XYZ file of C-alpha atoms in Angstrom:
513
model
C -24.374 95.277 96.847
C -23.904 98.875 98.013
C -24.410 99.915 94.114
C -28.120 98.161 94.606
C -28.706 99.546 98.141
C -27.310 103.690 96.980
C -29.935 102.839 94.097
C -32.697 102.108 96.395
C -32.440 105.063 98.183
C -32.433 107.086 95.301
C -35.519 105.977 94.135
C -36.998 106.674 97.804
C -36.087 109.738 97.742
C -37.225 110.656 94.464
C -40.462 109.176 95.138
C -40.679 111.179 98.410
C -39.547 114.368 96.907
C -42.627 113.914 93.832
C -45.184 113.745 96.633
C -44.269 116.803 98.686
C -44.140 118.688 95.703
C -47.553 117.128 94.185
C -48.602 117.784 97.822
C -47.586 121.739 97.482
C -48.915 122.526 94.263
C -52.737 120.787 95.416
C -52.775 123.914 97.940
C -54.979 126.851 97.157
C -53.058 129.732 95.582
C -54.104 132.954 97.214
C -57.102 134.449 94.862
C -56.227 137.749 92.887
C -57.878 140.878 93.381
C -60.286 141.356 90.363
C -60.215 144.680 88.210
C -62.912 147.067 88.838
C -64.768 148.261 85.842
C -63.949 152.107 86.215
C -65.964 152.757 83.396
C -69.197 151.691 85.498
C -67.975 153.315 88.710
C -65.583 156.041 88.035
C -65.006 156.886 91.694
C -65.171 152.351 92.699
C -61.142 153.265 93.756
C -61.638 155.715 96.023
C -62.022 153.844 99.526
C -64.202 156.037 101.754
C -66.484 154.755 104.271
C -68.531 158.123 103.865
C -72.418 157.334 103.305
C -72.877 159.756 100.643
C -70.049 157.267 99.059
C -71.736 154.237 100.198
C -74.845 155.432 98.734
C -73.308 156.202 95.277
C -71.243 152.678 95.317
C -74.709 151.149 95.766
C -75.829 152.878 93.041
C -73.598 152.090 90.440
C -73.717 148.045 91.975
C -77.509 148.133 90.962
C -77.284 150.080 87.839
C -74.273 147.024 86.679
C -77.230 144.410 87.645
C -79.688 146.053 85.758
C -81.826 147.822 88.067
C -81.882 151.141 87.363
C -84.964 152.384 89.076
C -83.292 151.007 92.443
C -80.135 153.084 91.284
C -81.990 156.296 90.377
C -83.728 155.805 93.967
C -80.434 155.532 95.647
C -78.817 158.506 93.559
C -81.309 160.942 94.507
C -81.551 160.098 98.105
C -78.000 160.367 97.963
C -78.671 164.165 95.820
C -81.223 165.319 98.413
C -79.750 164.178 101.300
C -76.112 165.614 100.833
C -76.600 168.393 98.488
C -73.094 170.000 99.193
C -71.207 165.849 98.539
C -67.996 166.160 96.546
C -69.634 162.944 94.581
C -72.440 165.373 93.762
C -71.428 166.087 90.151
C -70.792 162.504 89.195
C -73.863 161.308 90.788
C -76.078 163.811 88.798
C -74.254 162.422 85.419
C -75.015 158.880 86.676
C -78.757 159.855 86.536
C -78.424 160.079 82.991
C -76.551 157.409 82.753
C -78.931 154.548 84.012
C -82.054 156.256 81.595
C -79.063 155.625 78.822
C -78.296 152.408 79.631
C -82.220 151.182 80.593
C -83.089 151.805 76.391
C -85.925 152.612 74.700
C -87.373 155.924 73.461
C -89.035 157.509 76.444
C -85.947 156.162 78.477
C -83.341 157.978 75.839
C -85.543 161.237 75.705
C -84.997 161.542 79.679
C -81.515 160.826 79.318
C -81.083 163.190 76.948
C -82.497 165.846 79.365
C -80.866 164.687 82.302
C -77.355 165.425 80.087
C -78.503 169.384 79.036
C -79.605 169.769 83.025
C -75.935 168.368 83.912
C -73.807 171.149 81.294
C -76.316 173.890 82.430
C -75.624 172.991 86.423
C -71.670 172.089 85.466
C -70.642 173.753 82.224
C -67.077 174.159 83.148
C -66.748 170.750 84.564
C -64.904 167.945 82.174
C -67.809 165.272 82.545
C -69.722 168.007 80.400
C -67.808 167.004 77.652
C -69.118 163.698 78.415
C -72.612 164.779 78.336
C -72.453 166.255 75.486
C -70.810 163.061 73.738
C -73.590 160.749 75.140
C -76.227 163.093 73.696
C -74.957 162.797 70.749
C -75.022 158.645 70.972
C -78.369 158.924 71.378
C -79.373 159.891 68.124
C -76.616 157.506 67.072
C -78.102 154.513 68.192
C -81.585 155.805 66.859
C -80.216 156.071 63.508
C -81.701 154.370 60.592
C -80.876 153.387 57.416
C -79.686 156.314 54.152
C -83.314 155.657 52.660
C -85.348 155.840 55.482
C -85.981 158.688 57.964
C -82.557 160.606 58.327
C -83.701 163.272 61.406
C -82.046 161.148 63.736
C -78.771 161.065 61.577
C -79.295 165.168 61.150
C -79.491 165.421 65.173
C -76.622 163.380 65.382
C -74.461 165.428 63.322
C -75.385 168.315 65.061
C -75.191 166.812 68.235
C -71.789 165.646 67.867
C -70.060 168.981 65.642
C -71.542 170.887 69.092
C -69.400 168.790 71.326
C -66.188 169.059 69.070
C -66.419 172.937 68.622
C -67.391 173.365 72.379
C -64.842 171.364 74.257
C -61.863 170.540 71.927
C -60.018 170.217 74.607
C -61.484 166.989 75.421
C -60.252 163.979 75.573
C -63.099 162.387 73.472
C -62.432 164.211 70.570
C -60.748 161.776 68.918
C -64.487 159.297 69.350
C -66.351 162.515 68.788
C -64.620 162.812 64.925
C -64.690 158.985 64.288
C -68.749 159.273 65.037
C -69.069 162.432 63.117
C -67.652 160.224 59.762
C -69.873 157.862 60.353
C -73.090 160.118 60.261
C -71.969 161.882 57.440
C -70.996 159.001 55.504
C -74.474 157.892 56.233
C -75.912 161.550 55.147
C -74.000 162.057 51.764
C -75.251 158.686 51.008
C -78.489 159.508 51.133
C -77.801 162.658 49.303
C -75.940 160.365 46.416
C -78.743 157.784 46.313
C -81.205 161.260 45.279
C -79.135 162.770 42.860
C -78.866 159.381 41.332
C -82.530 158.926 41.031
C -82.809 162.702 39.311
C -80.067 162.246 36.977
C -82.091 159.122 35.764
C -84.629 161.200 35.176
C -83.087 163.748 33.438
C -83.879 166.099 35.889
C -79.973 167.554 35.923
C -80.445 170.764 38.033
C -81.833 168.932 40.499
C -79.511 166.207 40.374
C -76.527 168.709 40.200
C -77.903 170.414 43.145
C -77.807 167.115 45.334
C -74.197 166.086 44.045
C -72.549 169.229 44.714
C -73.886 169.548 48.428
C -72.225 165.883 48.808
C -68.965 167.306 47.655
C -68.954 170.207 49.284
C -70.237 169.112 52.646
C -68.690 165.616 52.809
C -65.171 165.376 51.098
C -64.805 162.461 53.013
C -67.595 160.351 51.219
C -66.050 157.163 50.568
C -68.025 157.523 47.176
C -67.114 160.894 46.720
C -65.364 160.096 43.226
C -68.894 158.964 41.783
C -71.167 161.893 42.759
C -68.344 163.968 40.635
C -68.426 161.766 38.161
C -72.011 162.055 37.615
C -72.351 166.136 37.816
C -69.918 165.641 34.864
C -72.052 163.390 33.351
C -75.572 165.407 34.004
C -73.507 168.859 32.417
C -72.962 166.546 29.512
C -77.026 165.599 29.269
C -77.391 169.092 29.007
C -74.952 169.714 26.594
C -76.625 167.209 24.940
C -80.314 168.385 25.154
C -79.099 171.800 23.443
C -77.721 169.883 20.651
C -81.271 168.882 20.062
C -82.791 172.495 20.726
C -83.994 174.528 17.733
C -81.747 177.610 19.059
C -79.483 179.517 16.293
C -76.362 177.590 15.303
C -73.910 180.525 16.915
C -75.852 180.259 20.231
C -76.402 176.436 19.978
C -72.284 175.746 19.842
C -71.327 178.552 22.739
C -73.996 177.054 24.798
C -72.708 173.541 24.559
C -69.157 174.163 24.944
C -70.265 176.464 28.194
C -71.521 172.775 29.339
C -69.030 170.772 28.322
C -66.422 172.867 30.622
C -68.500 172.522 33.552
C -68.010 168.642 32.532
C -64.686 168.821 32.450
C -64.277 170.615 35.726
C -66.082 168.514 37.337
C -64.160 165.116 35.449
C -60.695 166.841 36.554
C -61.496 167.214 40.194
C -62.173 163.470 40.440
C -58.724 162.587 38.790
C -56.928 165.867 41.344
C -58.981 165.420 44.309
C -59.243 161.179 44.420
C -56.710 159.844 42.571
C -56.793 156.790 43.917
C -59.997 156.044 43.803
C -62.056 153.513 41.677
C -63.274 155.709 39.327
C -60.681 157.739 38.127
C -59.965 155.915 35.163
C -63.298 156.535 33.805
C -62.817 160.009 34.149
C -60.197 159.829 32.292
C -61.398 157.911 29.559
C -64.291 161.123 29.318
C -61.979 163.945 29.210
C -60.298 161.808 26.614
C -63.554 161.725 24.587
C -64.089 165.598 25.383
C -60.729 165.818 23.287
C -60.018 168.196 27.133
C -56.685 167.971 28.582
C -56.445 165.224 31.683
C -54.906 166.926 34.718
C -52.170 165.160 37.094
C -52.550 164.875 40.600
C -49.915 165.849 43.185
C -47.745 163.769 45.154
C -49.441 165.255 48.595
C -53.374 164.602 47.001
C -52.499 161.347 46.240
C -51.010 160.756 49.896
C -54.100 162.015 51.086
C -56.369 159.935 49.411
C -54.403 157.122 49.663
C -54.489 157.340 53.653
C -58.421 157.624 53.219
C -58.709 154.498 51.068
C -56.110 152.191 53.171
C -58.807 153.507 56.698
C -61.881 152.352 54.689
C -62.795 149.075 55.326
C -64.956 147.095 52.359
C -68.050 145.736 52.755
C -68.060 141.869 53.336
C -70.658 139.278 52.726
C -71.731 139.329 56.896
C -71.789 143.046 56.698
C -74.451 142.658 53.535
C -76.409 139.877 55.548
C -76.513 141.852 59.046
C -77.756 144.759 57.367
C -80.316 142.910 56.521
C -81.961 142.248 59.706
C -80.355 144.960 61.672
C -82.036 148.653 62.453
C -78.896 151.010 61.977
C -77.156 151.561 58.460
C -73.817 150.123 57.478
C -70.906 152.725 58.429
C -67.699 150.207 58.018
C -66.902 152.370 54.478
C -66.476 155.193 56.228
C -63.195 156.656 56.545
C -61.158 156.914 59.926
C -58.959 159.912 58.713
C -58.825 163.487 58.323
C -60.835 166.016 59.360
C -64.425 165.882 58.845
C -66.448 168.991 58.614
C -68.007 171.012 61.668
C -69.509 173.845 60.272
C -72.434 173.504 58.079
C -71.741 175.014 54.659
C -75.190 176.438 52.552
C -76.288 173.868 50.672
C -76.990 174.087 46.567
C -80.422 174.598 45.242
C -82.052 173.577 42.151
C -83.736 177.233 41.461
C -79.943 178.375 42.037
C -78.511 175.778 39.312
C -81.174 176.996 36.684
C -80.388 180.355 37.671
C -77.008 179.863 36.385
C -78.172 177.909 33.319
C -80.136 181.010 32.088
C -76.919 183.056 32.555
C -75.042 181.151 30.725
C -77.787 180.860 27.757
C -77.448 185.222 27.904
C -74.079 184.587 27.872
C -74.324 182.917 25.068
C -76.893 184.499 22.800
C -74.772 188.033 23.812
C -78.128 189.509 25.769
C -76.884 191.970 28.036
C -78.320 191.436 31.821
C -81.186 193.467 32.858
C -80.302 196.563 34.739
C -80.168 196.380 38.319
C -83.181 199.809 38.823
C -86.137 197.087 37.768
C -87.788 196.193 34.545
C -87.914 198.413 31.516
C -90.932 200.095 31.268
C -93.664 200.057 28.459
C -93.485 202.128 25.114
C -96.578 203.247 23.011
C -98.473 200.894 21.507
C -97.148 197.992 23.425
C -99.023 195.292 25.750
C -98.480 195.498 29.140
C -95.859 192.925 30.807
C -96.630 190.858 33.087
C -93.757 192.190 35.550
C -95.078 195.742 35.150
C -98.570 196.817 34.195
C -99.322 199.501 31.454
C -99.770 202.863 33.703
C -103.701 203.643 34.060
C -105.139 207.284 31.925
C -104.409 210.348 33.246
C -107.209 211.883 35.085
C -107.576 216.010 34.315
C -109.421 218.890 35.227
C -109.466 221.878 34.973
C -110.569 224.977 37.405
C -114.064 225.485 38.076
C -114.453 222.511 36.064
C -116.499 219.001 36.455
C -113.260 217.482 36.557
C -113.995 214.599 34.055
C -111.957 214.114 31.288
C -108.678 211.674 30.057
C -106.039 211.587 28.203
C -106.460 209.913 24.737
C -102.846 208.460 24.225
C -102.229 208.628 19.821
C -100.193 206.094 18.022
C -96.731 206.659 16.747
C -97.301 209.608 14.054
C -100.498 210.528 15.036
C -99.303 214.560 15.351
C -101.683 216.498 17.347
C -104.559 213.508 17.835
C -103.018 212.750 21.005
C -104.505 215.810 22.840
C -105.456 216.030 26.408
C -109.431 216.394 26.761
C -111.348 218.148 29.591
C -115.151 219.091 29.692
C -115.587 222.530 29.871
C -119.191 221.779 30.511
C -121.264 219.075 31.719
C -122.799 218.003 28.648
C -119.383 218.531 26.458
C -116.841 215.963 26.061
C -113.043 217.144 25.251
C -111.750 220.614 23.276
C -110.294 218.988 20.230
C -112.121 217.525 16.786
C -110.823 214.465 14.456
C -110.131 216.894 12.169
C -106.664 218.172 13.957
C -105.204 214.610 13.433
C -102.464 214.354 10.907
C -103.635 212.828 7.688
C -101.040 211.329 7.186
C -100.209 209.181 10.233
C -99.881 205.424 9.807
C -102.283 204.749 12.549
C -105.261 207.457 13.312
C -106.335 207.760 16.514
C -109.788 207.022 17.936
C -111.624 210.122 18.448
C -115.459 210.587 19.353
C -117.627 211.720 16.427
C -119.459 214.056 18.484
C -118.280 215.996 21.776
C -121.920 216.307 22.878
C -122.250 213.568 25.575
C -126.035 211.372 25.861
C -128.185 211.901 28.558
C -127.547 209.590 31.661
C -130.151 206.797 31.759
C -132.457 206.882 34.408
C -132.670 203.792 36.066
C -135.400 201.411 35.716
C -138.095 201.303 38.709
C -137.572 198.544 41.102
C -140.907 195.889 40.814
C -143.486 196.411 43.684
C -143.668 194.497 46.207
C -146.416 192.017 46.355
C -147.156 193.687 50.485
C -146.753 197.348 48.758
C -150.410 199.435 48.978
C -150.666 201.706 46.354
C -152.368 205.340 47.222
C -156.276 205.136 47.161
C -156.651 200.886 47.712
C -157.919 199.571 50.823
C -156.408 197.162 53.064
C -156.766 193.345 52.141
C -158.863 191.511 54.329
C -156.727 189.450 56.735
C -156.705 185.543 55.306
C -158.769 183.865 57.445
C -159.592 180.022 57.271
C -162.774 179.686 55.589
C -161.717 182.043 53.049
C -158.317 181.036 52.578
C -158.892 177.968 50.325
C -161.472 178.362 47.068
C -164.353 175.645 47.498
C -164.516 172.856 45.238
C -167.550 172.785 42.918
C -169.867 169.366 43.334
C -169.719 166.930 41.082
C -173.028 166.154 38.995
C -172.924 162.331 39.454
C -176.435 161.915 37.550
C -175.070 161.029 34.617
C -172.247 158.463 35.748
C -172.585 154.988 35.226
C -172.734 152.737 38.389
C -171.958 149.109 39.029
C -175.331 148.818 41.417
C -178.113 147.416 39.381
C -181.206 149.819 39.457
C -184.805 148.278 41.033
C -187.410 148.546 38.017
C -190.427 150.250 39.175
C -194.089 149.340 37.907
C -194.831 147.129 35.347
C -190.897 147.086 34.671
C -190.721 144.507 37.058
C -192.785 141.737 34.520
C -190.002 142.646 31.689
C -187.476 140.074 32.398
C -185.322 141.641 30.263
């Protein structure tokens, strides 16, 4: 019996204990203090009851709703009303700020001034920095695909190397490099997808022009190992195209091999610079076929470029699909190391490819280069160039003298037929006779058979004018209207025929026919 009872009052007890704790836990827990978003309101922890503070609170509230006029008309009463406010500088960058976040292009373009106004007013402060940064996300976010317009990209790039070189002291440097890949990966893309499109044409100077800048200006291309492959490949096409030429068979083979080491140049930078990337194998397989030695990379380029292919990401199927329909381009290839570049190098020309095509066809053929004074001048008996003109005749005179005379240049040989002629006289033309020439000369000169010059011409009179009066005529009567037009002569309409049947007169009229 007490083993039932002590069991009874366990079981009341354990009932009683279940509902006081069932009874605790159904009370409201005290509610936690929600994180501000610092990001929105930079200055949300600072508790003041100041009302330039309570003005700038206000602001930020309505900017996180969405109403940015409201907050622009709260930040500048705050502005105008407490010019000297330690929450001044941050309410000046908020400005920009709210045009930023509100959109659109007249929006961004206000933004964008509000940001230069802020680094002119504040250039020492360290929310220039991030100014500068937002400037440079507004061409960022206006940024359109590698084969449409790229002047947003450009602005971009500019935009953002400005901010790295000016405050590298930042702490958004790190987001300021990351950006600058993408743009650039989105630039040498563009570049690529050009040279491409020349070297199928067969335009190589122009396609070597476009696929050096993109090695030279963006090393970290993710597709940097196929723009070298294909200036190899467009030194090979000409290689190639002089095969074909009708030059001399010396010139022909110095002029190819000249080509086919640019080739291989640019073949053994893909396989030293990228080793690990796609496309090395195929360079090798080329330098094979150039019978050219195939270079080995070192263990530090290979670290390098393995670190750049491991922080690319690849393009998957939702990428392809979303770039579809979105505005911006696709940046996940891009890579997330190493340094890119902040100054902007000079790019390559076309003119400046050919220039060195024709120097290596001199080089060639063994033509020395012209000489650095200017183009040779003209001998005897040659047509003028088209860089320098043949010089004009030598005009000569002598004292006391009409002045009129030239110098008849001779032909190689000619002896004393090249003789300088002056008029002594008026009606004389030149001192020396076609019989001083030598006989003998290959080519004779052109001499005048006589040295007495013809009379001048006199002009022919000018016609007279139909209003001229000659000496002894008399004025023209003035025109007048009667006289003006000749009178018409009458017509003599006897003899006509008429339609009217004539009355017959006597003794007509008992003829009835």
């Amino acid at each position: 019996m007490n083993r039932f009872s002590n069991r009874v009052v366990a079981a009341v007890l354990a009932s009683l204990l279940m509902t006081s704790a069932g009874a605790f836990a159904r009370e409201k827990q005290p509610k936690k203090k929600k994180k501000q978003d610092l990001s929105a309101n930079p200055l949300a922890n600072v508790q003041s009851k100041q009302p330039d503070k309570e003005l700038f609170d206000k602001a930020m509230t309505a900017m996180k709703k969405g109403k940015f006029d409201v907050a622009r008309l709260d930040l500048q009463t705050m502005l105008n009303t407490y010019p000297d406010s330690e929450y001044k500088m941050r309410a000046k960058l908020a400005v920009g700020d709210s045009w930023f976040k509100e959109g659109g292009t007249a929006a961004l373009t206000q933004a964008e001034a509000e940001y230069e106004d802020f680094q002119t007013f504040f250039p020492e402060a360290p929310e220039a920095a991030e100014a500068q940064m937002k400037v440079g996300d507004i061409y960022y976010q206006q940024m359109e695909k590698p084969d449409r317009d790229f002047n947003n990209a450009q602005n971009a790039e500019t935009q953002y190397r400005k901010m790295i070189n000016l405050y590298p002291d930042s702490t958004l440097i790190p987001r300021a490099r990351q950006r600058l890949r993408d743009v650039q990966e989105v630039l040498a893309e563009r570049e690529t997808q050009v040279g491409l499109y020349y070297a199928s044409k067969e335009n190589y100077s122009a396609a070597i022009a476009r696929l050096q800048t993109v090695v030279e200006t963006y090393p970290l291309y993710s597709k940097s190992d196929l723009a070298l492959l294909n200036i190899g490949d467009a030194y090979a096409g000409e290689s190639r195209i002089v095969g074909m030429s009708k030059l001399p068979g010396a010139v022909k083979e110095r002029l190819r091999a000249l080509y086919l080491d640019k080739a291989a140049q640019a073949y053994g930078r893909v396989i030293t610079r990228y080793p690990m990337a796609p496309r090395v194998e195929d360079a090798r397989d080329r330098l094979v076929a150039l019978n050219r030695p195939v270079p080995e990379p070192t263990a530090a380029a290979v670290a390098e470029n393995q670190a750049e292919v491991n922080s690319q990401q690849p393009v998957r199927f939702t990428n392809t699909i979303l770039g579809l329909v979105k505005r911006g381009p696709t940046v996940v290839q891009a890579a997330h190391v190493g340094d890119p570049t902040v100054q902007d190098p000079k790019r390559t020309l076309a003119p400046e490819i050919t220039k060195e095509n024709i120097a290596m066809y001199k080089d060639a053929a063994g033509q020395p280069a012209e000489a650095a004074g200017g183009p040779k001048p003209t001998g005897a008996n040659e047509p003028p160039r088209s860089d320098r003109p043949s010089d004009a005749p030598v005009q000569t005179g002598n004292a006391g003298t009409t002045g009129i005379g030239v110098e008849v240049v001779g032909a190689p040989n000619a002896g004393g037929a090249a003789a300088t002629t002056s008029n002594t006289n008026p009606g004389t033309i030149g001192s020396g006779t076609a019989g001083s020439a030598d006989p003998n000369a290959l080519v004779k000169p052109i001499m005048p058979e006589t040295s007495t010059a013809p009379a001048p011409e006199k002009p022919a009179p000018a016609p007279d004018q139909i209003n001229d009066i000659k000496p002894g005529q008399s004025q023209p009567a003035p025109a007048t209207a009667e006289n003006s037009k000749p009178k018409k002569p009458k017509a003599d309409l006897s003899e006509e025929s008429s339609s009217k049947k004539k009355k017959k007169k006597g003794l007509g009229k008992l003829n009835p026919f």
